[in-house]
Short mmCIF file of C-alpha atoms in Angstrom, two decimals:
data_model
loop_
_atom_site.label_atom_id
_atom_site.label_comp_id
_atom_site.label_asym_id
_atom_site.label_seq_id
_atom_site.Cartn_x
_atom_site.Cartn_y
_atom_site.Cartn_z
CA UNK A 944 -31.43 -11.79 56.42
CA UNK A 945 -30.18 -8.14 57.56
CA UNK A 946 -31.51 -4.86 56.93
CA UNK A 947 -30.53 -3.16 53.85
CA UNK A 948 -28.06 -0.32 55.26
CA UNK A 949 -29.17 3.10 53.45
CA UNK A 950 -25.64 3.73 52.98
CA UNK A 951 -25.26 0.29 51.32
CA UNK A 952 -27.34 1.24 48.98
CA UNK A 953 -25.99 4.16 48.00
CA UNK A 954 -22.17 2.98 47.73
CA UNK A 955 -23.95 0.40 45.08
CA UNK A 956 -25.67 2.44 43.36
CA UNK A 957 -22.60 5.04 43.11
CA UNK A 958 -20.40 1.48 42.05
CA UNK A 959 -23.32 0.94 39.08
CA UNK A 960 -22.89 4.42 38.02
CA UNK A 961 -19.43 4.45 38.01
CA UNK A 962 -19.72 1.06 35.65
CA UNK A 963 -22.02 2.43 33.64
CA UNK A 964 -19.82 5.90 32.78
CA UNK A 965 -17.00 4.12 32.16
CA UNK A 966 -19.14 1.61 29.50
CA UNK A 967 -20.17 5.00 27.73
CA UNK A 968 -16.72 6.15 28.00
CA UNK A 969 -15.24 3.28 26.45
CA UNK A 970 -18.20 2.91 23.98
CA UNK A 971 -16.52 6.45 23.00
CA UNK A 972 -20.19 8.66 23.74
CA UNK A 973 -21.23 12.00 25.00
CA UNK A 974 -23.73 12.21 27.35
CA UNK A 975 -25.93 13.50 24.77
CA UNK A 976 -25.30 10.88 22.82
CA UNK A 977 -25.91 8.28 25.28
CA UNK A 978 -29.34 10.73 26.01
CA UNK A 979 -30.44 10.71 21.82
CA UNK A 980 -29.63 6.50 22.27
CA UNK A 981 -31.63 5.64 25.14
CA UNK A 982 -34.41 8.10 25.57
CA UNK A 983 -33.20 8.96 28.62
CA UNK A 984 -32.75 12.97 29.18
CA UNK A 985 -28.55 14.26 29.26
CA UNK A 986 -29.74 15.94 33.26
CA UNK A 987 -30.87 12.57 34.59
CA UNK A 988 -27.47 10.58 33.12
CA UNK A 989 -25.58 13.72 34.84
CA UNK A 990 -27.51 13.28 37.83
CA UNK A 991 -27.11 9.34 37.69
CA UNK A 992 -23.64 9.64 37.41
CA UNK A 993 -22.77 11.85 39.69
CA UNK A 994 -24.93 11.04 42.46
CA UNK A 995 -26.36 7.81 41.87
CA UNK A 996 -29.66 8.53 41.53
CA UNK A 997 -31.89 7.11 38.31
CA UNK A 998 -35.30 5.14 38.23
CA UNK A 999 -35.06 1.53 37.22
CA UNK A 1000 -36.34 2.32 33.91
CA UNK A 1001 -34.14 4.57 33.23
CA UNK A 1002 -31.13 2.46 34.21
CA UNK A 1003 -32.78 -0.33 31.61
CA UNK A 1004 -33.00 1.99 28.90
CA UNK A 1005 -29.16 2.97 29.51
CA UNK A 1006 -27.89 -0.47 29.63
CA UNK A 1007 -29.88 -1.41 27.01
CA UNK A 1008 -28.25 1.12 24.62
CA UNK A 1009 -24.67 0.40 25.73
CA UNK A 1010 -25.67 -3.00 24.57
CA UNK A 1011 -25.41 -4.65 28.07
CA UNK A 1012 -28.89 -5.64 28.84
CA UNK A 1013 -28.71 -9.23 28.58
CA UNK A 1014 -25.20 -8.93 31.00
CA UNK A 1015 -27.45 -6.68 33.67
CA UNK A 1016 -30.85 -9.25 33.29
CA UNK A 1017 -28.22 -12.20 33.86
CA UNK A 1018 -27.59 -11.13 37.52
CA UNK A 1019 -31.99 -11.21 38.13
CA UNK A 1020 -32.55 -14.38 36.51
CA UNK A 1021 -33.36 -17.75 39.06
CA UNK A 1022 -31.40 -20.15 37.36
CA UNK A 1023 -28.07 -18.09 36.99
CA UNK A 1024 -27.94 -16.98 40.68
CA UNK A 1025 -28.89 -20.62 42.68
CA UNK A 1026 -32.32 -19.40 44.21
CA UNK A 1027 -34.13 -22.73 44.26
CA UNK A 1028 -37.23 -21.85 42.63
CA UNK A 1029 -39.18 -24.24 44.71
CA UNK A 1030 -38.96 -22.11 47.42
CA UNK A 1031 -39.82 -18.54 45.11
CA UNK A 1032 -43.25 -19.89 44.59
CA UNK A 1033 -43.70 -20.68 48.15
CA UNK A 1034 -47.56 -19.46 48.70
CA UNK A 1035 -47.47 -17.40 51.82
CA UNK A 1036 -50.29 -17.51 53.72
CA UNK A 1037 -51.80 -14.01 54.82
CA UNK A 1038 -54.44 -12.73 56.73
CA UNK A 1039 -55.59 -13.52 60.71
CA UNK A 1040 -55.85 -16.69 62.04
#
């Protein structure tokens, strides 16, 4: 597994931004709107969508009220993805030996 690229991370979370203007867009709302809808404030949806930059609770309340929350939980969930779930409940072992 590789290291997670700082600049990686911030192209994706530009790309998510970018999806999730063009949802309110489409869903024909103002900032504002989209602000009075989710609970999140109109500055951090500026700042998310310009920059990138929200907390994950933030970005669940703003999917949530463009309707797309059970689309955005799809791509976390086990089964959908493959991840054999054997091997997410591996018990790791911790401490010294």
């Amino acid at each position: 597994m590789r290291a997670v690229d700082a600049n990686d991370a911030k192209k994706s979370s530009q790309k998510i931004a970018k999806v999730v203007r063009e949802l309110r867009l489409s869903n024909n709302l103002s900032r504002k709107t989209l602000s009075m809808k989710s609970g999140v404030s109109d500055a951090s949806i500026k700042r998310f969508e310009l920059e990138g930059e929200i907390s994950f609770s933030s970005l669940l309340k703003l999917v949530s009220a463009l309707n797309c929350l059970s689309n955005f939980e799809s791509i976390f969930l086990m089964q959908d993805i493959g991840w054999n779930s054997s091997a997410a409940k591996t018990n790791r072992v911790r401490g010294r030996k």
